[in-house]
PDB file of C-alpha atoms in Angstrom:
ATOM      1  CA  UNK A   1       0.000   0.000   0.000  1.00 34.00           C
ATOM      2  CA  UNK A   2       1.101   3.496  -1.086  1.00 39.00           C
ATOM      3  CA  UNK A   3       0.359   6.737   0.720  1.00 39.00           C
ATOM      4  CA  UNK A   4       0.573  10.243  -0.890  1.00 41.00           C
ATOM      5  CA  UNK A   5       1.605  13.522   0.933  1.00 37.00           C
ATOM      6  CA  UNK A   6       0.528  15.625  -1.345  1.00 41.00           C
ATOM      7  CA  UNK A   7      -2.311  15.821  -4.038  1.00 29.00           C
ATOM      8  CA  UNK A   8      -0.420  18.770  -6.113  1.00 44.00           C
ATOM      9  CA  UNK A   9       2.476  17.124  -8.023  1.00 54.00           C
ATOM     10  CA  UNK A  10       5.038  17.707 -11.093  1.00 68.00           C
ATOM     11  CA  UNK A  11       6.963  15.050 -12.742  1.00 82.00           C
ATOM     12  CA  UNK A  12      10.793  16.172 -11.897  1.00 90.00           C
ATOM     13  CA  UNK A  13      13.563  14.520 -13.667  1.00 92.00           C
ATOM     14  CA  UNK A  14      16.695  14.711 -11.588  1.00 96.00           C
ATOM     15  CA  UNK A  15      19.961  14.834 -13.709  1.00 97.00           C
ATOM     16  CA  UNK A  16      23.549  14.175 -11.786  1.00 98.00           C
ATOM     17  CA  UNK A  17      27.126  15.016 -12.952  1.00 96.00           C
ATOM     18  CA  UNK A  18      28.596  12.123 -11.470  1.00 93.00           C
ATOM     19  CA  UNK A  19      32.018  13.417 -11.510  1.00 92.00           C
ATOM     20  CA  UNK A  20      35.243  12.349 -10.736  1.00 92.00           C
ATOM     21  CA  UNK A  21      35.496  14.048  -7.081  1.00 94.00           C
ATOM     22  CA  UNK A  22      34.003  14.077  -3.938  1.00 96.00           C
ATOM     23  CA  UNK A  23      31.510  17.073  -5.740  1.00 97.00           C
ATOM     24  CA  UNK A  24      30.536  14.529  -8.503  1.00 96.00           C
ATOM     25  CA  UNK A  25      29.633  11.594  -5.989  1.00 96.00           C
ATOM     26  CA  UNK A  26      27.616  14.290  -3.634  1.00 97.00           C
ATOM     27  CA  UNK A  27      25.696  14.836  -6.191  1.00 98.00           C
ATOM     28  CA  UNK A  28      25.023  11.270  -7.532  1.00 97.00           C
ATOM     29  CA  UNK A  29      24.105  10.413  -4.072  1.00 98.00           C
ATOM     30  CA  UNK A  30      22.005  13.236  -3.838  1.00 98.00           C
ATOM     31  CA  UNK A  31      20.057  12.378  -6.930  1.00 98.00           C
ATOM     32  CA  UNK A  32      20.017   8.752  -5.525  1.00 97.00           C
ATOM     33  CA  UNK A  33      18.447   9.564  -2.360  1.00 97.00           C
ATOM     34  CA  UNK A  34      15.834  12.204  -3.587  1.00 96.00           C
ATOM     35  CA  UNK A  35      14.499   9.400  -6.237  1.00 95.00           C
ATOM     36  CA  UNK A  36      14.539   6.575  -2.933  1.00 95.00           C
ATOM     37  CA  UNK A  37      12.604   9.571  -1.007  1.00 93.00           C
ATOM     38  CA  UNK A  38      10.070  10.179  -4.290  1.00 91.00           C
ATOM     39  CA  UNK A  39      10.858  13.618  -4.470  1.00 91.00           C
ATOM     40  CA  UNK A  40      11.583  12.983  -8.375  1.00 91.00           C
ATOM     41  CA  UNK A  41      13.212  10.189 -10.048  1.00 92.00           C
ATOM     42  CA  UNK A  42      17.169  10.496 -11.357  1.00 94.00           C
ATOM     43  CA  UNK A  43      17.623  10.073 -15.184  1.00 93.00           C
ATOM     44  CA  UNK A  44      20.647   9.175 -17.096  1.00 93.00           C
ATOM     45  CA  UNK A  45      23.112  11.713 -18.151  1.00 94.00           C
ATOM     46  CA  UNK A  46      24.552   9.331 -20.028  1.00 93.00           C
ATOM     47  CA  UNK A  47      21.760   8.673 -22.644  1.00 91.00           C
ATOM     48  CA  UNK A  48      20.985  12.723 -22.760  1.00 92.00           C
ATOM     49  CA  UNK A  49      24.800  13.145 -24.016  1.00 92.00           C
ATOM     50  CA  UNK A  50      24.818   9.915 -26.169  1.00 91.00           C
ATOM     51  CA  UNK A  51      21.635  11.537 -27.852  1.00 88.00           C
ATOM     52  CA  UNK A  52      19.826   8.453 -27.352  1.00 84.00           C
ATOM     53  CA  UNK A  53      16.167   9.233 -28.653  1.00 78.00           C
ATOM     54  CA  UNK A  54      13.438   7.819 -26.679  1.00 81.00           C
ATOM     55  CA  UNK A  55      15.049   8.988 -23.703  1.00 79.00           C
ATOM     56  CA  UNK A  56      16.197  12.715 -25.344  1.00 83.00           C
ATOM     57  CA  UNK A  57      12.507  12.514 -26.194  1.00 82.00           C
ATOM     58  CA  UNK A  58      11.629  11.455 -22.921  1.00 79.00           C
ATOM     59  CA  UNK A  59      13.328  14.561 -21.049  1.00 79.00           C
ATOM     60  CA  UNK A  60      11.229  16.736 -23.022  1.00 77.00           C
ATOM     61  CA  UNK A  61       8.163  16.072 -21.981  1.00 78.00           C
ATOM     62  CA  UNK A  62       8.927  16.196 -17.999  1.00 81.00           C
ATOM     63  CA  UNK A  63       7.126  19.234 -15.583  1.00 80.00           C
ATOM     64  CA  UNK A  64      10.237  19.696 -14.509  1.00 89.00           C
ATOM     65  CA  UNK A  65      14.276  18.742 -15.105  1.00 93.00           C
ATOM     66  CA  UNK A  66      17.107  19.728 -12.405  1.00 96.00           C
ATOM     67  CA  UNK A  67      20.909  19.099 -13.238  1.00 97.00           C
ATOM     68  CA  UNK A  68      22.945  19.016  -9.902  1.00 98.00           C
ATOM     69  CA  UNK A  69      26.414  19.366 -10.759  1.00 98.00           C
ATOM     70  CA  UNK A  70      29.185  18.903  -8.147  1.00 97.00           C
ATOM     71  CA  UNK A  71      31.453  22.147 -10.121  1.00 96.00           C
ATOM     72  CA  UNK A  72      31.751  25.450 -11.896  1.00 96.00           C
ATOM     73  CA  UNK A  73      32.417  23.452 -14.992  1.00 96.00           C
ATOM     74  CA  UNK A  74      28.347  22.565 -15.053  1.00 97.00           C
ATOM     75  CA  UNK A  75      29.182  19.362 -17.214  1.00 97.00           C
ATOM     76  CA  UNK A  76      25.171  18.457 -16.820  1.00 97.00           C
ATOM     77  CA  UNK A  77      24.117  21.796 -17.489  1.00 96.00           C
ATOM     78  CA  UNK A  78      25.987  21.437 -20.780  1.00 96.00           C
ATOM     79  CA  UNK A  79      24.997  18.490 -22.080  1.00 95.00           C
ATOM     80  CA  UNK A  80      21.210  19.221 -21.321  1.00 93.00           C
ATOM     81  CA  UNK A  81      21.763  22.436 -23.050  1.00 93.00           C
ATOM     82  CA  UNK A  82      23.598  20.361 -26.087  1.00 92.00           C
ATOM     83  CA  UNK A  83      20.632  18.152 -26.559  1.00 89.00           C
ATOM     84  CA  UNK A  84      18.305  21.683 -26.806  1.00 86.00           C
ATOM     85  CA  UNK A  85      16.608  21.069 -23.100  1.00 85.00           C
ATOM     86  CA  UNK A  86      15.666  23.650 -20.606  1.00 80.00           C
ATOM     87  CA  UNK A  87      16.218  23.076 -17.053  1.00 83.00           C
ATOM     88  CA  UNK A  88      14.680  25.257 -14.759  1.00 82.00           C
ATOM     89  CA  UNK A  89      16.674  24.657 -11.921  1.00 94.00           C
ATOM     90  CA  UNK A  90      20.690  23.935 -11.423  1.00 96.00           C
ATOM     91  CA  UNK A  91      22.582  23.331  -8.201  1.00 97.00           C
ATOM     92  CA  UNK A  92      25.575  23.624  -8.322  1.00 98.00           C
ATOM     93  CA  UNK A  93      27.461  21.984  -5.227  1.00 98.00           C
ATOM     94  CA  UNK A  94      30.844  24.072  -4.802  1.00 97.00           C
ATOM     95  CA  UNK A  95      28.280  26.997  -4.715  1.00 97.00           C
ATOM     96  CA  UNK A  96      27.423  25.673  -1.240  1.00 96.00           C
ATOM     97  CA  UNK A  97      30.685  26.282   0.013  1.00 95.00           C
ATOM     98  CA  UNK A  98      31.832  22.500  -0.534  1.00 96.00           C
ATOM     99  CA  UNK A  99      34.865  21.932  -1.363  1.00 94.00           C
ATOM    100  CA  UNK A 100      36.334  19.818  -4.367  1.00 93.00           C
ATOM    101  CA  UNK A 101      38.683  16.509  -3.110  1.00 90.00           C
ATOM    102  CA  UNK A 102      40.456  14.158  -5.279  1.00 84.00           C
ATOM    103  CA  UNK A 103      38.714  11.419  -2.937  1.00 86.00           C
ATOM    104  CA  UNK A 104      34.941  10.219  -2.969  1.00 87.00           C
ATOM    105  CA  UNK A 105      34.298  10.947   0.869  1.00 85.00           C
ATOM    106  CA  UNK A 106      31.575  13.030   1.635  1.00 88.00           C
ATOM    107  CA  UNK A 107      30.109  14.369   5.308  1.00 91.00           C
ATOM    108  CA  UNK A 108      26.443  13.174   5.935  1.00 94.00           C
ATOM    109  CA  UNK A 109      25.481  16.983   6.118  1.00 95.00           C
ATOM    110  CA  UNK A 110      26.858  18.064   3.545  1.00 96.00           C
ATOM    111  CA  UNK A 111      24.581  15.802   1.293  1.00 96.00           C
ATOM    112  CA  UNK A 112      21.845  16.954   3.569  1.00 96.00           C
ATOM    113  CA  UNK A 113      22.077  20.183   2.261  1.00 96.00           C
ATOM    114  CA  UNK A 114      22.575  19.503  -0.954  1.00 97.00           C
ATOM    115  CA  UNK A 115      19.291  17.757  -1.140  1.00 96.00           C
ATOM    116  CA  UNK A 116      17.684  20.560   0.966  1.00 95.00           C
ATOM    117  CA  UNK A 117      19.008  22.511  -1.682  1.00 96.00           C
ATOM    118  CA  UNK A 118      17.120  21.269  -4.373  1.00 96.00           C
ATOM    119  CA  UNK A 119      13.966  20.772  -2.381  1.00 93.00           C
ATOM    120  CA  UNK A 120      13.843  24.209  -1.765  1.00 92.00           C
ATOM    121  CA  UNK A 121      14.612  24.991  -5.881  1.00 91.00           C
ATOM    122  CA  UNK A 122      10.752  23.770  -5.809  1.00 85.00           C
ATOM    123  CA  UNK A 123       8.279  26.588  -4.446  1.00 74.00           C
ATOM    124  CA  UNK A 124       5.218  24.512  -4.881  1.00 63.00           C
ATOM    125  CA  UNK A 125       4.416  21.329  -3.319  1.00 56.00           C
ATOM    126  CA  UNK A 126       6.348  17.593  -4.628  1.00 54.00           C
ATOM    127  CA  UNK A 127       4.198  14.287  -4.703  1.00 53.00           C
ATOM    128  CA  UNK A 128       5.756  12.051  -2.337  1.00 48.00           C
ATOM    129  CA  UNK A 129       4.861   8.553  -2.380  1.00 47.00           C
ATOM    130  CA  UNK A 130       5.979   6.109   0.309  1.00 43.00           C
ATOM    131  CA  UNK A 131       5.553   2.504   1.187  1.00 48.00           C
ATOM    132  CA  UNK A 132       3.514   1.894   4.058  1.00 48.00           C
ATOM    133  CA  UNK A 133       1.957  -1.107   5.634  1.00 51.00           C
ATOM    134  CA  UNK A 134      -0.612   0.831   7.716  1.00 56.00           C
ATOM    135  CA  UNK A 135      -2.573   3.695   7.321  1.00 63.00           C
ATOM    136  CA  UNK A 136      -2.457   6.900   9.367  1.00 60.00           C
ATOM    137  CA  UNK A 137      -3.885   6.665  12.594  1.00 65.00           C
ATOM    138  CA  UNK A 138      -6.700   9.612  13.152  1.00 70.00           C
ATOM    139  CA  UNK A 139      -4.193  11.671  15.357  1.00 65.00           C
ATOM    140  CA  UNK A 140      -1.334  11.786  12.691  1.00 64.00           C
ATOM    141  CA  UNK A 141      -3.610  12.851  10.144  1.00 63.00           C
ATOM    142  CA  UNK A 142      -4.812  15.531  11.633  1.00 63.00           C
ATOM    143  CA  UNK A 143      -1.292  16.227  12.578  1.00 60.00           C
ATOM    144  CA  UNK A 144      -0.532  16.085   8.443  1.00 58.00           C
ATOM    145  CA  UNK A 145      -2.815  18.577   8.015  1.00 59.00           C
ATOM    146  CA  UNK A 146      -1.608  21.395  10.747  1.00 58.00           C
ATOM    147  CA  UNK A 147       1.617  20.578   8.664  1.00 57.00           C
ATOM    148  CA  UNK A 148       0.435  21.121   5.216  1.00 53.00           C
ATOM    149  CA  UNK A 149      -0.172  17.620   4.122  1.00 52.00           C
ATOM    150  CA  UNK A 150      -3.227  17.391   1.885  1.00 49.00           C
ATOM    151  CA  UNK A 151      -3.659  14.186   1.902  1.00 47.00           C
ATOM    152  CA  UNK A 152      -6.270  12.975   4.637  1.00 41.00           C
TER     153      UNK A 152
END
């Protein structure tokens, strides 16, 4: 069983540089984590570059495409804009005040605010679906509702 936050959605394609850094792996694992959360679901970069059609084709048709690239040299950015795509939003990690490492460590809050990051790129509300194996008790949504939620 599935249970939605929100009734108010976009589709948001989530596009990582998956550099060779500690920036690039940030922001794999930040498009990882986001898609596991439902916030949006991560796409190949890969495919956009290779100019692979049905999934060029694909990209076009989303609400909503974010690049997060770990540096200034925007490799996502690039190749979106290469294949003729808009994105409407771009993080850009070193921007938070990250810096680059020729390892592929990375500090738990720093990926937490690369993710909050791109949440907050979003200024309406994100359908979030989660598995659950029992419904909201009375109490919690009501409590979902004082929060927002639009669900219940």
């Amino acid at each position: 069983m599935s249970q939605e936050n929100c009734a108010c959605s976009k589709d948001i394609m989530i596009f990582a540089c998956s550099g060779a850094s500690n920036l690039g792996q940030l922001a794999n694992q930040a498009a990882v984590e986001l898609t596991q959360e439902g916030f949006g679901k991560m796409f190949c970069l890969a495919q956009i570059g290779a100019n692979i059609g049905k999934y060029v084709q694909s990209a076009k048709v989303m609400d909503e495409i974010v690049v997060i690239d770990g540096c200034e040299k925007a490799c996502g950015k690039t190749v979106l804009e290469n294949a003729l795509m808009h994105m409407k939003k771009h993080i850009v990690i070193s921007r938070l005040g990250i810096k680059e490492k020729n390892n592929f460590f990375n500090n738990p809050d720093d990926l937490a605010a690369v993710k909050h990051k791109v949440k907050l790129a979003f200024p309406y509300p994100i359908k979030v679906t989660f598995p659950s194996s029992t419904p909201l008790s009375p109490g919690d949504r009501a409590k979902s509702r004082q929060l927002g939620g639009k669900c219940c």
